[in-house]
PDB file of C-alpha atoms (C1' of nucleotides) in Angstrom:
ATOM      1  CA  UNK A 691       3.883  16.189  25.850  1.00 76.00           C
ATOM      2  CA  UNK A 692       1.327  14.117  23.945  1.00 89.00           C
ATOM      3  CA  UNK A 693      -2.248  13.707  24.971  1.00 93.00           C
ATOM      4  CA  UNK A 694      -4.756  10.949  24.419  1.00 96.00           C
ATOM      5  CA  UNK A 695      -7.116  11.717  21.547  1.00 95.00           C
ATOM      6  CA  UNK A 696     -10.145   9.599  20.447  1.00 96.00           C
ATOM      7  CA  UNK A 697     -10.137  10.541  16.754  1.00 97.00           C
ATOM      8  CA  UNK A 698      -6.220   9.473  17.190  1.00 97.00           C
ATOM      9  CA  UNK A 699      -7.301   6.267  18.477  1.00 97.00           C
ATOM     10  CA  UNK A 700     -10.346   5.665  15.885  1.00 97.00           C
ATOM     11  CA  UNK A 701      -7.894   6.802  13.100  1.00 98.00           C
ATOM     12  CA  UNK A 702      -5.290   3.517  14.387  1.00 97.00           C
ATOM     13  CA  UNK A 703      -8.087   1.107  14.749  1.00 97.00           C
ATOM     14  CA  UNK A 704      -8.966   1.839  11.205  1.00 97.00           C
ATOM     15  CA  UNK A 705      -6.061   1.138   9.745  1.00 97.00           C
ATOM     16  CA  UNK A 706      -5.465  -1.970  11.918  1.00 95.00           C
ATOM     17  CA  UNK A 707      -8.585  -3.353  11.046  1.00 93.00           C
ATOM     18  CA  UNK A 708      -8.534  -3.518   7.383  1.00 90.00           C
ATOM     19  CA  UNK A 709      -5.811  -4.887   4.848  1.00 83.00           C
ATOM     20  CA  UNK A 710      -6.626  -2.799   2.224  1.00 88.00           C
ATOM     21  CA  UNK A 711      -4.188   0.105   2.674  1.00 93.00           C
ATOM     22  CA  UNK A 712      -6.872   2.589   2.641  1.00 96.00           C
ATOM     23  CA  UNK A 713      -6.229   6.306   1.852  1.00 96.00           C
ATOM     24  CA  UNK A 714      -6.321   9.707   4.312  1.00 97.00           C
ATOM     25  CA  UNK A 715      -9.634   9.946   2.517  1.00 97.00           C
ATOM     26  CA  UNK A 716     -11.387   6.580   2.890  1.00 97.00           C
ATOM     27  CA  UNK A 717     -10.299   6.849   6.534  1.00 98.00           C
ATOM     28  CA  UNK A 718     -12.063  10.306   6.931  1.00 97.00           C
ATOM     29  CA  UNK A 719     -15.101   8.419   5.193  1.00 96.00           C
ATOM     30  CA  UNK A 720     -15.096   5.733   7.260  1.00 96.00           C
ATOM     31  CA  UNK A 721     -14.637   7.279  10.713  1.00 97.00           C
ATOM     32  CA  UNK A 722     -17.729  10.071   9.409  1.00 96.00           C
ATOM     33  CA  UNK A 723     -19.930   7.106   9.529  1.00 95.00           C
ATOM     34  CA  UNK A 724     -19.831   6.964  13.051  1.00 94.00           C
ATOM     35  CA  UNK A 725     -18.176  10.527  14.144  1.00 95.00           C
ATOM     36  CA  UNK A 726     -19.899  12.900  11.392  1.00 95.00           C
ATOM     37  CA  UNK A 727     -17.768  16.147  13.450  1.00 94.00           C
ATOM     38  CA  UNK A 728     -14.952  14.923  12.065  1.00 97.00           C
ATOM     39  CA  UNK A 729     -12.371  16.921   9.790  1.00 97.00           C
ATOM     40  CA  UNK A 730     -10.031  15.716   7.663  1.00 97.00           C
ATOM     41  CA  UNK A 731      -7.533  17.984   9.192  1.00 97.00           C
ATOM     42  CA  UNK A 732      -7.650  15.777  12.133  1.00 98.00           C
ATOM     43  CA  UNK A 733      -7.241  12.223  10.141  1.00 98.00           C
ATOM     44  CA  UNK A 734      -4.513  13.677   8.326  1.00 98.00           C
ATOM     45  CA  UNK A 735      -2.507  15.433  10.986  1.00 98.00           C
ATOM     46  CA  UNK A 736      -3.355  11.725  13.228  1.00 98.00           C
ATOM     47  CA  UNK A 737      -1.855   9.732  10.346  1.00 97.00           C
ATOM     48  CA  UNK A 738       1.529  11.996  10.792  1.00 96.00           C
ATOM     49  CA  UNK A 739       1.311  11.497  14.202  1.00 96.00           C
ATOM     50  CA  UNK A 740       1.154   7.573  13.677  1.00 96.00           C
ATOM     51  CA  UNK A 741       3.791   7.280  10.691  1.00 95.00           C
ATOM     52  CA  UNK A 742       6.464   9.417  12.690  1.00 93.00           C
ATOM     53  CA  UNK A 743       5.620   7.193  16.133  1.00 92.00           C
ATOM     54  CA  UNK A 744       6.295   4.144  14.061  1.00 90.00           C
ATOM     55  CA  UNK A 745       2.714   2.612  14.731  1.00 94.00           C
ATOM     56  CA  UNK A 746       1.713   2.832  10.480  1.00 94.00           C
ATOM     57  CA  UNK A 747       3.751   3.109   7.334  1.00 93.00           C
ATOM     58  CA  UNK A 748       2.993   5.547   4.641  1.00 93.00           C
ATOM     59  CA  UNK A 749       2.703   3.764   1.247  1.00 92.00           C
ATOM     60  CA  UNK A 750       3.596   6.526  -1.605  1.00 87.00           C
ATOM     61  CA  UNK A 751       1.893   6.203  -5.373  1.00 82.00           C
ATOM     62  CA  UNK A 752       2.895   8.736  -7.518  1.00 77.00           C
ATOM     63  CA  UNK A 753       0.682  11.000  -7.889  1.00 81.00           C
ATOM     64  CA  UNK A 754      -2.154   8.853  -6.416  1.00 89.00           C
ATOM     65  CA  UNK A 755      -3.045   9.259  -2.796  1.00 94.00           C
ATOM     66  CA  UNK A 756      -0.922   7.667  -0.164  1.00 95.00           C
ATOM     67  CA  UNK A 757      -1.732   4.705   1.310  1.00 95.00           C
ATOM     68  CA  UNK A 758      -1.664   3.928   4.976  1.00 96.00           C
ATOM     69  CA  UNK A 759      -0.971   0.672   6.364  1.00 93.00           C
ATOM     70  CA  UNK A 760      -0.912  -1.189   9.609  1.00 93.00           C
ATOM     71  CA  UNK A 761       3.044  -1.989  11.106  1.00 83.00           C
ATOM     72  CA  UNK A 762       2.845  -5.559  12.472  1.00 83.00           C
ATOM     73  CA  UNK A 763       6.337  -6.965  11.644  1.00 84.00           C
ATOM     74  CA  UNK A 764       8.063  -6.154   8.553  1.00 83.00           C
ATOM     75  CA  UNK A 765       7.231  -6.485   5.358  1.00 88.00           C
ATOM     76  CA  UNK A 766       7.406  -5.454   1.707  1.00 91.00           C
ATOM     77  CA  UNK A 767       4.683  -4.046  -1.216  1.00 92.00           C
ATOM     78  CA  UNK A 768       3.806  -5.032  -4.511  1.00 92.00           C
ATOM     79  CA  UNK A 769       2.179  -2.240  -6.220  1.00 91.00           C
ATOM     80  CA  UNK A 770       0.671  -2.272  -9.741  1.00 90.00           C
ATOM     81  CA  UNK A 771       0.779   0.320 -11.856  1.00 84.00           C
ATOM     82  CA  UNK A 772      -2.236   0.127 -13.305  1.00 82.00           C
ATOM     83  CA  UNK A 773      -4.880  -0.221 -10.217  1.00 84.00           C
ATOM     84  CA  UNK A 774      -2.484   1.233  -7.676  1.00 85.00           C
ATOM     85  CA  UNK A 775      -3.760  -1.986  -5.705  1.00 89.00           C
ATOM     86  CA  UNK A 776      -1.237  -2.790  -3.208  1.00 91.00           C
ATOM     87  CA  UNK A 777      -0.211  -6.625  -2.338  1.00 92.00           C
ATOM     88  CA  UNK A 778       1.648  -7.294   0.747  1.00 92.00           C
ATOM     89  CA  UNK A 779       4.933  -9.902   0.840  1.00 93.00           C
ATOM     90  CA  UNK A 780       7.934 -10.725   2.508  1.00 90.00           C
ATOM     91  CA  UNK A 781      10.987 -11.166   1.692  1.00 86.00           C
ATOM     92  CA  UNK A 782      14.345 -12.155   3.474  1.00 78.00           C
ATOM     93  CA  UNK A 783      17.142  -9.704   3.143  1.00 74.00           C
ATOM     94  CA  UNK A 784      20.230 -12.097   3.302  1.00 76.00           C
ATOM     95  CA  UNK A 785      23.619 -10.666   4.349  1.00 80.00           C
ATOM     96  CA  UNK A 786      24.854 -10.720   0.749  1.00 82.00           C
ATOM     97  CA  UNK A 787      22.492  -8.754  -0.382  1.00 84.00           C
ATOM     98  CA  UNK A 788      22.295  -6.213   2.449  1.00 86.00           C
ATOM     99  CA  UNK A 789      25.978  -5.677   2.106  1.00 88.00           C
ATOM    100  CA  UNK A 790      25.445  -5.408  -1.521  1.00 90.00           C
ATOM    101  CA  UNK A 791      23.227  -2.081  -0.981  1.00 90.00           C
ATOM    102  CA  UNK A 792      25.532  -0.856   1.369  1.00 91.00           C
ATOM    103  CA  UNK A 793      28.746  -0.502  -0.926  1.00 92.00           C
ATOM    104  CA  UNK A 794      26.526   0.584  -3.567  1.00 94.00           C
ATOM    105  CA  UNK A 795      24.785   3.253  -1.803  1.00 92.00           C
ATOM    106  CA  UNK A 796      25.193   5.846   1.077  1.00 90.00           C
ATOM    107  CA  UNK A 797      22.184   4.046   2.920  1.00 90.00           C
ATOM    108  CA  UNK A 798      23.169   3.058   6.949  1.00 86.00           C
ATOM    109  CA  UNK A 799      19.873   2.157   8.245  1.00 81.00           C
ATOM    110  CA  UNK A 800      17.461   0.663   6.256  1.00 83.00           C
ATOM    111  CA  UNK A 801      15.270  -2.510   6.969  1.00 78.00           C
ATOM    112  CA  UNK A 802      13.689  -5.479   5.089  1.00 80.00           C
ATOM    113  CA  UNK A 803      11.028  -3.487   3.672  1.00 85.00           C
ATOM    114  CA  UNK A 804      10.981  -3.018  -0.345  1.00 89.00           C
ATOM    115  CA  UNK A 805       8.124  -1.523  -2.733  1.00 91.00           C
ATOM    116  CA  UNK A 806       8.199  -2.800  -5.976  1.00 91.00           C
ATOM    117  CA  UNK A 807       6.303  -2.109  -9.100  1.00 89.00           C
ATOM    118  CA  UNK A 808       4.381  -4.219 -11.863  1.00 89.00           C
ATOM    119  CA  UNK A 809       1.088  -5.185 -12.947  1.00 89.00           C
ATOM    120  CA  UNK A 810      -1.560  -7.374 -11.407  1.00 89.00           C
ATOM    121  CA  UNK A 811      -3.213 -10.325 -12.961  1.00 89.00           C
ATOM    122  CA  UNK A 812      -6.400  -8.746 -13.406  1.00 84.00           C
ATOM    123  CA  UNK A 813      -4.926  -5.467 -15.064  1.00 85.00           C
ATOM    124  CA  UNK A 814      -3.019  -7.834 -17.446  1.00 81.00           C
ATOM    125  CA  UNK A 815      -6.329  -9.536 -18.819  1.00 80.00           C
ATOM    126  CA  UNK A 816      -7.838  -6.467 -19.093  1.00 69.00           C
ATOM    127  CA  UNK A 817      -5.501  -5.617 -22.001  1.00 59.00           C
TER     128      UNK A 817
ATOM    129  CA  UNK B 461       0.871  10.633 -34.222  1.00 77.00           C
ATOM    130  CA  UNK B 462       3.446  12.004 -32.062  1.00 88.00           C
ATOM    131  CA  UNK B 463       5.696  15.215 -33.499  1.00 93.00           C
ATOM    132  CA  UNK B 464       9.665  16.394 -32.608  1.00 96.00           C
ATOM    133  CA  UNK B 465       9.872  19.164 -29.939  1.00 96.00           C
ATOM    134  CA  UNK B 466      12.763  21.235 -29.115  1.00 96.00           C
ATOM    135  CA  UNK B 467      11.331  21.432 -25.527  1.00 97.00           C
ATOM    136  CA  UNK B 468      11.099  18.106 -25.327  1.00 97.00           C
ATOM    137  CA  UNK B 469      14.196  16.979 -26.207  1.00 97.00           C
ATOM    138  CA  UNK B 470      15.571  19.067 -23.807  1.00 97.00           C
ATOM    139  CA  UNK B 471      13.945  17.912 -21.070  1.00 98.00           C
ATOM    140  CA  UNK B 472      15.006  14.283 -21.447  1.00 97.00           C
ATOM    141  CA  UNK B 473      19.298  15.379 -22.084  1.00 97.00           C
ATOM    142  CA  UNK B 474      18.447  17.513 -18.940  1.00 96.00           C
ATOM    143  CA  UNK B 475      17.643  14.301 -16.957  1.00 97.00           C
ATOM    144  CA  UNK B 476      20.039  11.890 -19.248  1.00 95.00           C
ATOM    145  CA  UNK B 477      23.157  14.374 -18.222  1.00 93.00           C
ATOM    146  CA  UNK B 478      22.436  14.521 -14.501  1.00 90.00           C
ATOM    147  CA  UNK B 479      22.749  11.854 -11.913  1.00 83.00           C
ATOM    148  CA  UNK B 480      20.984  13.481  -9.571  1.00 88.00           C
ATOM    149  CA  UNK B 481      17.511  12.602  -9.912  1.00 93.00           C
ATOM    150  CA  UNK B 482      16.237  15.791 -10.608  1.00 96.00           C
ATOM    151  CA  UNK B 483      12.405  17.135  -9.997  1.00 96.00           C
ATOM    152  CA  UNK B 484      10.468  18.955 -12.202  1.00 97.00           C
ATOM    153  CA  UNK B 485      10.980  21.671 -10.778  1.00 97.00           C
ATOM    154  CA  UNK B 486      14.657  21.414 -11.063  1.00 97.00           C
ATOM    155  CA  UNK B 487      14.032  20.511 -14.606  1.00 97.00           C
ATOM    156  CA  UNK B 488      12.181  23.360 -15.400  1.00 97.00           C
ATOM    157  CA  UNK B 489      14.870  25.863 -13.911  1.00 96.00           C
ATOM    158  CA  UNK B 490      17.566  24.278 -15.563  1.00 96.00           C
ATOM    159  CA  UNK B 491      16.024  24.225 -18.638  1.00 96.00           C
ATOM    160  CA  UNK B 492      14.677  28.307 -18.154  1.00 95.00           C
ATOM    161  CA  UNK B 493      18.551  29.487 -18.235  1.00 94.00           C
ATOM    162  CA  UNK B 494      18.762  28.509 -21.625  1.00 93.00           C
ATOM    163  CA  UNK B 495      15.349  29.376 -22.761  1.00 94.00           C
ATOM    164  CA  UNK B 496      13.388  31.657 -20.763  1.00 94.00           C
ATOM    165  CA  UNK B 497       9.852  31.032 -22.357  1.00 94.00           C
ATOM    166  CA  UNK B 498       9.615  27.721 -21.370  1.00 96.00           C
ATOM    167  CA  UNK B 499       6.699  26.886 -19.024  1.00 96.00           C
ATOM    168  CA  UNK B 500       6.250  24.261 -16.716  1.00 97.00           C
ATOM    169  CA  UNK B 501       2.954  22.613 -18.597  1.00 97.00           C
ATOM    170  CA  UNK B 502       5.485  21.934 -21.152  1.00 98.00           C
ATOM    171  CA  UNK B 503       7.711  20.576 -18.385  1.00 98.00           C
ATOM    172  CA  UNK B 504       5.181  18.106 -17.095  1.00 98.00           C
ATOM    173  CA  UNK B 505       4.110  17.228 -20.542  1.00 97.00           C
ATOM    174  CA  UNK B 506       6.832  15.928 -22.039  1.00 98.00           C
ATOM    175  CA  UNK B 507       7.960  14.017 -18.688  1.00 97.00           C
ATOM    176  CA  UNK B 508       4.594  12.326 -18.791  1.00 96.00           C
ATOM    177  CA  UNK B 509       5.339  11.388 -22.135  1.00 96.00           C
ATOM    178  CA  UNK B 510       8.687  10.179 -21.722  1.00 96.00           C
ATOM    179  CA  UNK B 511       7.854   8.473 -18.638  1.00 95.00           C
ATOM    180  CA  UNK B 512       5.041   6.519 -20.848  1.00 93.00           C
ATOM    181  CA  UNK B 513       7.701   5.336 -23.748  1.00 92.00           C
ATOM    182  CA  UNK B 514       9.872   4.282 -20.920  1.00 91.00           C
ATOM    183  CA  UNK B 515      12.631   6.478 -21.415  1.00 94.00           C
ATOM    184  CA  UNK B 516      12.807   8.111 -18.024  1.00 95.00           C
ATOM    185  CA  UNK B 517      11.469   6.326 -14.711  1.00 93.00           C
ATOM    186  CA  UNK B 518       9.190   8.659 -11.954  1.00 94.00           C
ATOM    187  CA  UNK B 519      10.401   8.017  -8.792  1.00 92.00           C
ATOM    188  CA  UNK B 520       7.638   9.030  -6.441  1.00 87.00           C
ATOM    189  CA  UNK B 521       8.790   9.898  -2.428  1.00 81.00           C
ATOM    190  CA  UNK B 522       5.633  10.693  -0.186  1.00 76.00           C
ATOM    191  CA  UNK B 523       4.822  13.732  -0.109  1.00 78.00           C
ATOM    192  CA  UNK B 524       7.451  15.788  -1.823  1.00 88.00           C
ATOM    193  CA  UNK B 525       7.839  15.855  -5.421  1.00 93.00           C
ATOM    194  CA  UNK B 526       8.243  13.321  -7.534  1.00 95.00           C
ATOM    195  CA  UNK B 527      12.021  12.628  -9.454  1.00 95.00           C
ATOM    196  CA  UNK B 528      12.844  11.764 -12.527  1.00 96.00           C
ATOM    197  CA  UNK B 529      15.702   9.519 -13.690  1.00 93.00           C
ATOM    198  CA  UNK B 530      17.040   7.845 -16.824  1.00 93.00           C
ATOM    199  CA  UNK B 531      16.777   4.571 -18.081  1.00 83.00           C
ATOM    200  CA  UNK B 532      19.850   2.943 -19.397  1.00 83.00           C
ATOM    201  CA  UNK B 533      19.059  -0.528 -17.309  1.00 85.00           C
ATOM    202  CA  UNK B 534      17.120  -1.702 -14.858  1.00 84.00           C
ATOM    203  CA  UNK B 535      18.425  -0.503 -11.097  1.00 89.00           C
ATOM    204  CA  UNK B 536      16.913  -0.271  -7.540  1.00 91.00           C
ATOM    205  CA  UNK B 537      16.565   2.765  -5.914  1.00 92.00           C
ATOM    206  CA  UNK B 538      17.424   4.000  -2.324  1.00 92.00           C
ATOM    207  CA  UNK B 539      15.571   6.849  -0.747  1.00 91.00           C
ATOM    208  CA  UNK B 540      16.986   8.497   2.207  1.00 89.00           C
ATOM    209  CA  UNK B 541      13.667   9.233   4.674  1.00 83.00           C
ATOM    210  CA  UNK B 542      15.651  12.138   5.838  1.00 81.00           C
ATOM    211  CA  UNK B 543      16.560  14.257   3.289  1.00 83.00           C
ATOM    212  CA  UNK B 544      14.774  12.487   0.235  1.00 85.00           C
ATOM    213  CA  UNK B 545      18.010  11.838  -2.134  1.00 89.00           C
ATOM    214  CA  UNK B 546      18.064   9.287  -4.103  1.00 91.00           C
ATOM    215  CA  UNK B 547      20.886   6.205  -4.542  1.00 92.00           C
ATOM    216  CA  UNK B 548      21.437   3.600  -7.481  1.00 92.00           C
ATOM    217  CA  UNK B 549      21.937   0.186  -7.125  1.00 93.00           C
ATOM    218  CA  UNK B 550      21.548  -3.116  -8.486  1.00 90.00           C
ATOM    219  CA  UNK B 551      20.446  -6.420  -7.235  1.00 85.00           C
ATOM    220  CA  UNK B 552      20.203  -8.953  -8.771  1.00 78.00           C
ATOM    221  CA  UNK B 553      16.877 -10.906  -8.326  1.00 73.00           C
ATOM    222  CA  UNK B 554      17.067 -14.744  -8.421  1.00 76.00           C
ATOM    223  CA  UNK B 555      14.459 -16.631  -9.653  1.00 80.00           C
ATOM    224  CA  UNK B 556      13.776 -17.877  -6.107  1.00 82.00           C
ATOM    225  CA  UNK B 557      13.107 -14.292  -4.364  1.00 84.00           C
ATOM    226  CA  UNK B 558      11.053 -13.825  -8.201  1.00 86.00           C
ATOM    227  CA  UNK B 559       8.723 -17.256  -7.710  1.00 88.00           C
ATOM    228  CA  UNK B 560       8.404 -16.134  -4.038  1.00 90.00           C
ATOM    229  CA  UNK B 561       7.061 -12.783  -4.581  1.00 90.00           C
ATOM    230  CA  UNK B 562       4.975 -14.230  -7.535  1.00 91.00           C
ATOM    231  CA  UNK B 563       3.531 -16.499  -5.083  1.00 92.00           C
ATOM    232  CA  UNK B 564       2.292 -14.073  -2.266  1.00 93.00           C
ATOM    233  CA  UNK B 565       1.085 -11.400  -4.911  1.00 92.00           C
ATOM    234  CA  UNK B 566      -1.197 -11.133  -7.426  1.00 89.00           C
ATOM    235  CA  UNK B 567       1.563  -9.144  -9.519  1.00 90.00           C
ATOM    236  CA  UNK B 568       2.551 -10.915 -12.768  1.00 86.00           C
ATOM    237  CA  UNK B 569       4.788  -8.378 -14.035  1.00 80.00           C
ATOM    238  CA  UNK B 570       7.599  -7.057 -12.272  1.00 83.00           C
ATOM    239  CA  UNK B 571      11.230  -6.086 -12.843  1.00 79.00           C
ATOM    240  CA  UNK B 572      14.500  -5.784 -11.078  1.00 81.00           C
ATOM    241  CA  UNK B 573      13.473  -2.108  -9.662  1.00 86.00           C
ATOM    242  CA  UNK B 574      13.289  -2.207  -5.841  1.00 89.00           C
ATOM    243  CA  UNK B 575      12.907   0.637  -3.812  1.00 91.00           C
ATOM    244  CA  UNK B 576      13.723   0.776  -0.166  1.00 90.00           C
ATOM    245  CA  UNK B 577      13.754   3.417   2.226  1.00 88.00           C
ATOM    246  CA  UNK B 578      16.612   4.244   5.081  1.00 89.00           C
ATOM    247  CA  UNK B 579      18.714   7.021   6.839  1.00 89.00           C
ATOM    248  CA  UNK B 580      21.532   8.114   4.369  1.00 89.00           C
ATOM    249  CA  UNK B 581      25.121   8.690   6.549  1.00 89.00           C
ATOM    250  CA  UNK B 582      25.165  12.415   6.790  1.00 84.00           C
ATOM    251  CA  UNK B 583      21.539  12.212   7.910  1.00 85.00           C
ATOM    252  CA  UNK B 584      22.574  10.128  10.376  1.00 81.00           C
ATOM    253  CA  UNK B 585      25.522  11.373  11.751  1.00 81.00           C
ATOM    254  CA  UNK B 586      23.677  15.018  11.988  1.00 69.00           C
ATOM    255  CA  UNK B 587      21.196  12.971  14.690  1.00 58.00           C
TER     256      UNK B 587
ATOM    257  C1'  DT C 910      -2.475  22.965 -44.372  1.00 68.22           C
ATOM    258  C1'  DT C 911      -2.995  19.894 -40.807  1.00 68.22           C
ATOM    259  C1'  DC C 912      -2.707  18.941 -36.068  1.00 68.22           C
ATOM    260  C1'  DC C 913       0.444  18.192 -32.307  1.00 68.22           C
ATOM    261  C1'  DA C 914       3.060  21.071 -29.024  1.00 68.22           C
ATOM    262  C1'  DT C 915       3.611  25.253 -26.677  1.00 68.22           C
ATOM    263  C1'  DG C 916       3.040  29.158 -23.160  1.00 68.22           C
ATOM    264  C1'  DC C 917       0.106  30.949 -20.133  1.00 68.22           C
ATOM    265  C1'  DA C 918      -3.132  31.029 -16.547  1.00 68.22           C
ATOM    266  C1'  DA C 919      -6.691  28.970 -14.257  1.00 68.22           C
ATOM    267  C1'  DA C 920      -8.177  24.628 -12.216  1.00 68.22           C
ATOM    268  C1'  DC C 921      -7.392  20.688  -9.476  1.00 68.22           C
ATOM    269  C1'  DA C 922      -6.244  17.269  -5.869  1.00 68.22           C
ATOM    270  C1'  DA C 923      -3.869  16.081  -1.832  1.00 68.22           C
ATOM    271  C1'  DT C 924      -2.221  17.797   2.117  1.00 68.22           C
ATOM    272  C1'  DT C 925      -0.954  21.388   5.572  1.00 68.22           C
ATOM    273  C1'  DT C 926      -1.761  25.225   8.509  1.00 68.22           C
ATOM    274  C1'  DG C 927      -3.764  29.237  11.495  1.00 68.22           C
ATOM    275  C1'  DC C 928      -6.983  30.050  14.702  1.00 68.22           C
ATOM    276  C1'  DA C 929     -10.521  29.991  18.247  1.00 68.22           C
ATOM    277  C1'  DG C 930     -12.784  26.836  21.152  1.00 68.22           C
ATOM    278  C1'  DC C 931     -12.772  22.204  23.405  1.00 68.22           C
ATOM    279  C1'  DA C 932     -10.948  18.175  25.858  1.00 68.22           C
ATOM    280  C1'  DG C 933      -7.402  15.433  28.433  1.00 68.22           C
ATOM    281  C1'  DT C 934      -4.214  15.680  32.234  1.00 68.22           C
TER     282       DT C 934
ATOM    283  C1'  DA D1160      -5.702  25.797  34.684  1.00 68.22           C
ATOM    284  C1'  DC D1161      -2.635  24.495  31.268  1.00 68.22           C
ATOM    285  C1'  DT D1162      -1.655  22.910  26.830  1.00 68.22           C
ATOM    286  C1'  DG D1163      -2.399  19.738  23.235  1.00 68.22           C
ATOM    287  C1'  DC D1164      -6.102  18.443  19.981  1.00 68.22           C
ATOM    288  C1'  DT D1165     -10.089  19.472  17.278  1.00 68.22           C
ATOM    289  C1'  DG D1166     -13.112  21.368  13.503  1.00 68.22           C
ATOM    290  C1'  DC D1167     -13.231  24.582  10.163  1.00 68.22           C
ATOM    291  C1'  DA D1168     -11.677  27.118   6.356  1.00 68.22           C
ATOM    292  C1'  DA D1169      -8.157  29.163   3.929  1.00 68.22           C
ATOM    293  C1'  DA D1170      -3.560  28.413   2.182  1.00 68.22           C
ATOM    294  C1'  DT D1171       0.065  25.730  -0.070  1.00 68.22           C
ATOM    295  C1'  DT D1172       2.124  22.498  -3.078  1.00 68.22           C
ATOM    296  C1'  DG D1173       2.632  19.623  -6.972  1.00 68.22           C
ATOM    297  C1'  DT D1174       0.535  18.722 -11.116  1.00 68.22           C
ATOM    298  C1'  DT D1175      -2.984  18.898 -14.879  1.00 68.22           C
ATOM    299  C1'  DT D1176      -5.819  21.160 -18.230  1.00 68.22           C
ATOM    300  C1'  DG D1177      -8.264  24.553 -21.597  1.00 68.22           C
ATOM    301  C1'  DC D1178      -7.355  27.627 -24.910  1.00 68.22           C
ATOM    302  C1'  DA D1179      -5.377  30.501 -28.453  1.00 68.22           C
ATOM    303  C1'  DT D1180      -1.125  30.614 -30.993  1.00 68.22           C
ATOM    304  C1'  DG D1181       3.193  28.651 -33.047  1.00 68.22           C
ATOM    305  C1'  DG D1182       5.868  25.053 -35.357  1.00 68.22           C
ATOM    306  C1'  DA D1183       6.774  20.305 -37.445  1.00 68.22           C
ATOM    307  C1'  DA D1184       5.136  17.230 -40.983  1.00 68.22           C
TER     308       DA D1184
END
DNA sequence: TTCCATGCAAACAATTTGCAGCAGT
DNA sequence: ACTGCTGCAAATTGTTTGCATGGAA
């Protein structure tokens, strides 16, 4: 059976409070601040805890860090390439297309959340 | 300026010849029947380098390793949460779901490459 | 002969895990 | 009191890198 946990709680709030997608790390240095016991052990195993209860997504960069991210309703992420800066956005899944991913995969259950790749305006001047 | 390898042209038929979104792990296995001196360095070398010319996307899945997969046109990918395989498919992105996403993002460049995460069948049906 | 690519092993970064003590019920 | 959660450190995993040697131009 679970058990209440500050550090579980702090670890939530964290991630609620910001919209920057912050990573297992910059949640570890922000709760320090305030709670210097803690161990990143802790954030990480919390985060688990959250992603498999449903409460916060996991955003995956290859071979960056993940990402963590609050669950309000659903939506989708725009992630460039360059930065690894994430964008929020939704889109609606019509029934076309929904059925559309169905015949062409072996996917059941899946909702209206997509991550998509490119490159941000500010990366693209850069070049 | 960039030189022929054996190596890695072998490493990109490997992932041209399979559909099955291999790993580099996989990749380097497969490849060690044939030629036993191979090393993984070599492995992740030359999939860097292919992934960089564009020749062969990374598909990265939280977490567990990343996949590799071969680019003969632009598709979507489907990632079952469960057991991590991967799915083709294709949408096709109208230019209002394209001006929409434009709109909430800062991404400029983006292509028809979705990826969205579900519960494949078997996974499913083992619950 | 030049210099990129290799094989190998060590280094690295992100994350997980084992354990003894602590905290929530 | 019981058992889950913590902090800590060591372990694991996936991937990158430094270096001496080998191979393509």
């Amino acid at each position: 059976m679970e058990k209440y946990s500050k550090q579980r709680e702090e670890v939530f709030n964290c991630i609620k409070e910001t919209k920057l997608h912050p990573t297992a790390e910059e949640i570890y240095m922000n709760l320090k601040l305030k709670n210097p016991n803690i161990s990143r052990g802790t954030v990480y195993r919390n985060l688990n805890l959250l992603v498999e209860k449903g409460l916060v997504n996991k955003i995956s960069n290859s071979g960056k860090p993940d990402k963590f991210d609050y669950v309000c309703k659903p939506h989708s992420h725009a992630i460039c390439k360059v930065c690894g800066k994430v964008y929020d956005f939704e889109i609606l899944l019509d029934d076309e297309i929904s059925s559309s991913i169905k015949a062409q995969t072996e996917l059941e259950e899946f909702s209206n959340e997509f991550t998509i790749y490119g490159i941000c305006k500010s990366c693209k001047n850069k070049k």
